[in-house]
Amino acid sequence: METKFIKRIVLILSLTFAGLLFIAAFPLTNYFGDAEEETKTIASADSLPDKHMQKEFNVKFGGRLTIDLRTGGMIEIEGWDKEVVDAQVTIEGSDAEDVQLELEQNGNDVEIISFYDGDMENGYHANTNIVVKIPNKYDIDFSTMGGGVKLDNLNGELSGRTMGGELNLSHLRGMLNVSTMGGNITVKDCEVDGEVQTMGGEVRVENVTGDLNAKTMGGKVKQVNVKSKKGNEGDEVNISTMGGDIEVDEAMNGTKVRTMGGDITVNKAAKFVDAETYGGDIKIYSIDGSVSAETKGGDVSVNMAGDPNEGDHFVYITSFGGDIVLSVPSGLSMDIDIEIAFTKDKWRKNGDVKIISDFDIAQKTTDEWDDSKGSSRKYLRGKGEINGGKHKIKIRTINGNVTLKKS
């Protein structure tokens, strides 16, 4: 019995001694201390203080500010009445220390550049924000790899681009040429000529005087209270979009609008309207001039206004699948040529198409089905000369009705 007890004591002491040797060889801090240190490192990286730089440059009116944010970031430029460029730059993020800034003056011009000077193998995490005040008569040229841009109270040549942010432009004068690859554009309370363009957003132009073209590849375009400069005949309003609606509030020097997939609305225009859509309706509420309107898949409604004895009032309207309504002054001199093609399958389903006219025109339907254009079709044609036949009125549609009214 005593021998067994002694053996147990020896075994316990041996195991205890072995455990102490194990702990001595592998300290617990190797297991828990490193994890704690790593947590502190991550926290330290995330809590790095922002980099901030402020610099002033004494300049004269008429210089140029160039901004090139190769790191991406937000840009805000505001004009003031001082001959001073005041630049405030803030860099945020865990890699802020690796972002390099250059703020330099060359004569009357100022240049701001940001670039990344670290290891980019795993990308970088930094965001550059620039707020600059410049003389309100000063040119600008900006570029950022990804961020919004705000311009306010500037007069000069204003150009630039962002790879992925919104453009908010207000109280500008001069020549404007800006673009974004993926954001909305707002132009408000400006007197500018030029062009704004976005690859994937909406464009709104409001209270603008000047000849400004708006383009978008995938959004709606709306113009409200856009006029040419006083004392200048100006250019027409040009708008194009690949996938959205277009609304023009006023275009007194004419308008040319194109959309690949939306409706077109023109509230008031003069001289001419040239409108084309591949997938929507066209509505022209008032046009004192000529009209060319074409849709591949919608209805067309046009109301002609103004003195019928002044200017050109020819009309060319085409729809490949909708109704057409045209309202004209009763005194307009017209040579009317209307043709409705109706296919056999639609005729069997919907019955005869119609020309409804407030004017005296001759109507006739062809007797035989025409197979030369793929689907079998007949034609309802309406012709007539009204008040001397000066202005050509040509209307074409397929499987739709045509209404010609006195306005």
mmCIF file of C-alpha atoms in Angstrom, residues 33-177:
data_model
loop_
_atom_site.group_PDB
_atom_site.id
_atom_site.type_symbol
_atom_site.label_atom_id
_atom_site.label_comp_id
_atom_site.label_asym_id
_atom_site.label_seq_id
_atom_site.Cartn_x
_atom_site.Cartn_y
_atom_site.Cartn_z
ATOM 1 C CA GLY A 33 0.269 38.585 -26.412
ATOM 2 C CA ASP A 34 0.615 38.470 -30.223
ATOM 3 C CA ALA A 35 -3.157 38.512 -30.717
ATOM 4 C CA GLU A 36 -3.410 41.479 -28.405
ATOM 5 C CA GLU A 37 -0.608 43.235 -30.259
ATOM 6 C CA GLU A 38 -2.315 42.569 -33.635
ATOM 7 C CA THR A 39 -5.601 44.008 -32.376
ATOM 8 C CA LYS A 40 -3.768 47.100 -31.214
ATOM 9 C CA THR A 41 -2.089 47.427 -34.627
ATOM 10 C CA ILE A 42 -5.402 47.220 -36.488
ATOM 11 C CA ALA A 43 -7.018 49.689 -34.139
ATOM 12 C CA SER A 44 -4.026 51.967 -34.465
ATOM 13 C CA ALA A 45 -4.274 51.833 -38.287
ATOM 14 C CA ASP A 46 -7.987 52.563 -38.259
ATOM 15 C CA SER A 47 -7.606 55.407 -35.823
ATOM 16 C CA LEU A 48 -4.759 57.170 -37.599
ATOM 17 C CA PRO A 49 -5.345 60.935 -37.531
ATOM 18 C CA ASP A 50 -6.482 62.557 -40.781
ATOM 19 C CA LYS A 51 -3.928 64.437 -42.819
ATOM 20 C CA HIS A 52 -4.852 68.068 -43.231
ATOM 21 C CA MET A 53 -3.145 70.775 -45.206
ATOM 22 C CA GLN A 54 -4.056 74.415 -45.698
ATOM 23 C CA LYS A 55 -2.254 76.816 -47.971
ATOM 24 C CA GLU A 56 -2.872 80.266 -49.424
ATOM 25 C CA PHE A 57 -1.539 81.748 -52.649
ATOM 26 C CA ASN A 58 -1.633 85.416 -53.608
ATOM 27 C CA VAL A 59 -2.769 85.636 -57.231
ATOM 28 C CA LYS A 60 -4.532 87.970 -59.649
ATOM 29 C CA PHE A 61 -7.864 87.623 -61.392
ATOM 30 C CA GLY A 62 -7.626 85.695 -64.649
ATOM 31 C CA GLY A 63 -5.377 82.834 -63.571
ATOM 32 C CA ARG A 64 -6.044 79.092 -63.652
ATOM 33 C CA LEU A 65 -6.547 76.462 -60.970
ATOM 34 C CA THR A 66 -5.649 72.894 -61.952
ATOM 35 C CA ILE A 67 -6.648 69.979 -59.714
ATOM 36 C CA ASP A 68 -5.566 66.404 -60.438
ATOM 37 C CA LEU A 69 -6.709 63.902 -57.799
ATOM 38 C CA ARG A 70 -5.108 60.661 -58.924
ATOM 39 C CA THR A 71 -6.201 59.156 -55.620
ATOM 40 C CA GLY A 72 -9.826 60.137 -56.218
ATOM 41 C CA GLY A 73 -11.826 62.347 -53.915
ATOM 42 C CA MET A 74 -14.348 65.126 -53.575
ATOM 43 C CA ILE A 75 -13.725 68.604 -55.008
ATOM 44 C CA GLU A 76 -15.478 71.794 -53.954
ATOM 45 C CA ILE A 77 -14.531 75.092 -55.596
ATOM 46 C CA GLU A 78 -16.130 78.401 -54.657
ATOM 47 C CA GLY A 79 -15.410 81.848 -55.998
ATOM 48 C CA TRP A 80 -14.930 84.922 -53.833
ATOM 49 C CA ASP A 81 -13.905 88.551 -54.384
ATOM 50 C CA LYS A 82 -10.359 88.146 -53.010
ATOM 51 C CA GLU A 83 -7.245 87.724 -55.145
ATOM 52 C CA VAL A 84 -6.301 84.722 -53.057
ATOM 53 C CA VAL A 85 -6.462 80.965 -53.619
ATOM 54 C CA ASP A 86 -7.212 79.269 -50.306
ATOM 55 C CA ALA A 87 -6.854 75.462 -50.442
ATOM 56 C CA GLN A 88 -8.020 73.163 -47.650
ATOM 57 C CA VAL A 89 -7.100 69.499 -48.182
ATOM 58 C CA THR A 90 -8.134 66.629 -45.911
ATOM 59 C CA ILE A 91 -7.056 63.017 -46.422
ATOM 60 C CA GLU A 92 -8.875 60.293 -44.511
ATOM 61 C CA GLY A 93 -8.385 56.550 -44.229
ATOM 62 C CA SER A 94 -5.911 53.947 -43.015
ATOM 63 C CA ASP A 95 -3.487 54.715 -45.863
ATOM 64 C CA ALA A 96 -3.662 58.493 -45.507
ATOM 65 C CA GLU A 97 0.041 58.696 -44.646
ATOM 66 C CA ASP A 98 0.921 57.223 -48.047
ATOM 67 C CA VAL A 99 -0.963 59.892 -50.012
ATOM 68 C CA GLN A 100 1.314 62.629 -51.301
ATOM 69 C CA LEU A 101 0.181 66.178 -52.017
ATOM 70 C CA GLU A 102 1.672 68.841 -54.204
ATOM 71 C CA LEU A 103 0.358 72.407 -53.937
ATOM 72 C CA GLU A 104 2.335 74.725 -56.155
ATOM 73 C CA GLN A 105 2.087 78.187 -57.668
ATOM 74 C CA ASN A 106 3.459 79.068 -61.076
ATOM 75 C CA GLY A 107 3.023 82.750 -61.769
ATOM 76 C CA ASN A 108 -0.695 83.454 -61.574
ATOM 77 C CA ASP A 109 -1.693 79.784 -61.724
ATOM 78 C CA VAL A 110 -2.097 77.222 -58.938
ATOM 79 C CA GLU A 111 -1.826 73.437 -59.224
ATOM 80 C CA ILE A 112 -2.966 70.786 -56.738
ATOM 81 C CA ILE A 113 -2.013 67.135 -57.276
ATOM 82 C CA SER A 114 -2.571 64.063 -55.110
ATOM 83 C CA PHE A 115 -1.041 60.640 -55.726
ATOM 84 C CA TYR A 116 -0.432 57.424 -53.799
ATOM 85 C CA ASP A 117 3.149 56.659 -52.824
ATOM 86 C CA GLY A 118 2.691 53.326 -51.067
ATOM 87 C CA ASP A 119 2.363 49.647 -51.920
ATOM 88 C CA MET A 120 -0.742 49.310 -54.101
ATOM 89 C CA GLU A 121 -0.606 45.529 -54.401
ATOM 90 C CA ASN A 122 -3.585 45.176 -52.067
ATOM 91 C CA GLY A 123 -5.157 48.503 -53.029
ATOM 92 C CA TYR A 124 -5.224 51.528 -50.780
ATOM 93 C CA HIS A 125 -7.701 53.021 -48.360
ATOM 94 C CA ALA A 126 -7.673 56.785 -48.452
ATOM 95 C CA ASN A 127 -10.085 59.523 -49.429
ATOM 96 C CA THR A 128 -8.995 63.014 -50.445
ATOM 97 C CA ASN A 129 -11.336 65.971 -49.976
ATOM 98 C CA ILE A 130 -10.436 69.384 -51.360
ATOM 99 C CA VAL A 131 -12.208 72.660 -50.646
ATOM 100 C CA VAL A 132 -10.784 75.629 -52.540
ATOM 101 C CA LYS A 133 -11.754 79.271 -52.646
ATOM 102 C CA ILE A 134 -10.510 81.145 -55.690
ATOM 103 C CA PRO A 135 -10.997 84.575 -57.269
ATOM 104 C CA ASN A 136 -14.427 84.566 -58.887
ATOM 105 C CA LYS A 137 -12.857 85.435 -62.248
ATOM 106 C CA TYR A 138 -10.536 82.477 -62.606
ATOM 107 C CA ASP A 139 -10.311 79.458 -64.936
ATOM 108 C CA ILE A 140 -10.424 75.899 -63.601
ATOM 109 C CA ASP A 141 -9.526 72.447 -64.888
ATOM 110 C CA PHE A 142 -10.229 69.522 -62.568
ATOM 111 C CA SER A 143 -9.834 65.756 -62.689
ATOM 112 C CA THR A 144 -10.632 63.154 -60.039
ATOM 113 C CA MET A 145 -10.613 59.370 -60.211
ATOM 114 C CA GLY A 146 -13.834 59.122 -58.242
ATOM 115 C CA GLY A 147 -15.781 61.702 -56.293
ATOM 116 C CA GLY A 148 -18.396 64.410 -56.439
ATOM 117 C CA VAL A 149 -17.662 67.929 -57.664
ATOM 118 C CA LYS A 150 -19.318 71.173 -56.612
ATOM 119 C CA LEU A 151 -18.705 74.484 -58.388
ATOM 120 C CA ASP A 152 -20.256 77.745 -57.231
ATOM 121 C CA ASN A 153 -19.901 81.451 -58.041
ATOM 122 C CA LEU A 154 -17.266 81.141 -60.779
ATOM 123 C CA ASN A 155 -16.605 83.049 -63.995
ATOM 124 C CA GLY A 156 -14.192 81.758 -66.627
ATOM 125 C CA GLU A 157 -13.320 78.665 -68.631
ATOM 126 C CA LEU A 158 -14.646 75.839 -66.478
ATOM 127 C CA SER A 159 -13.718 72.302 -67.494
ATOM 128 C CA GLY A 160 -13.132 68.942 -65.884
ATOM 129 C CA ARG A 161 -14.206 65.369 -65.321
ATOM 130 C CA THR A 162 -14.836 62.869 -62.555
ATOM 131 C CA MET A 163 -14.787 59.111 -62.972
ATOM 132 C CA GLY A 164 -17.687 58.458 -60.645
ATOM 133 C CA GLY A 165 -19.563 61.212 -58.844
ATOM 134 C CA GLU A 166 -22.244 63.860 -59.057
ATOM 135 C CA LEU A 167 -21.717 67.336 -60.506
ATOM 136 C CA ASN A 168 -23.487 70.221 -58.772
ATOM 137 C CA LEU A 169 -22.973 73.461 -60.675
ATOM 138 C CA SER A 170 -24.488 76.786 -59.650
ATOM 139 C CA HIS A 171 -24.010 80.506 -60.238
ATOM 140 C CA LEU A 172 -21.491 80.014 -63.022
ATOM 141 C CA ARG A 173 -20.602 82.243 -65.964
ATOM 142 C CA GLY A 174 -18.432 81.554 -68.971
ATOM 143 C CA MET A 175 -17.624 78.400 -70.942
ATOM 144 C CA LEU A 176 -18.595 75.104 -69.296
ATOM 145 C CA ASN A 177 -17.387 71.668 -70.393
#
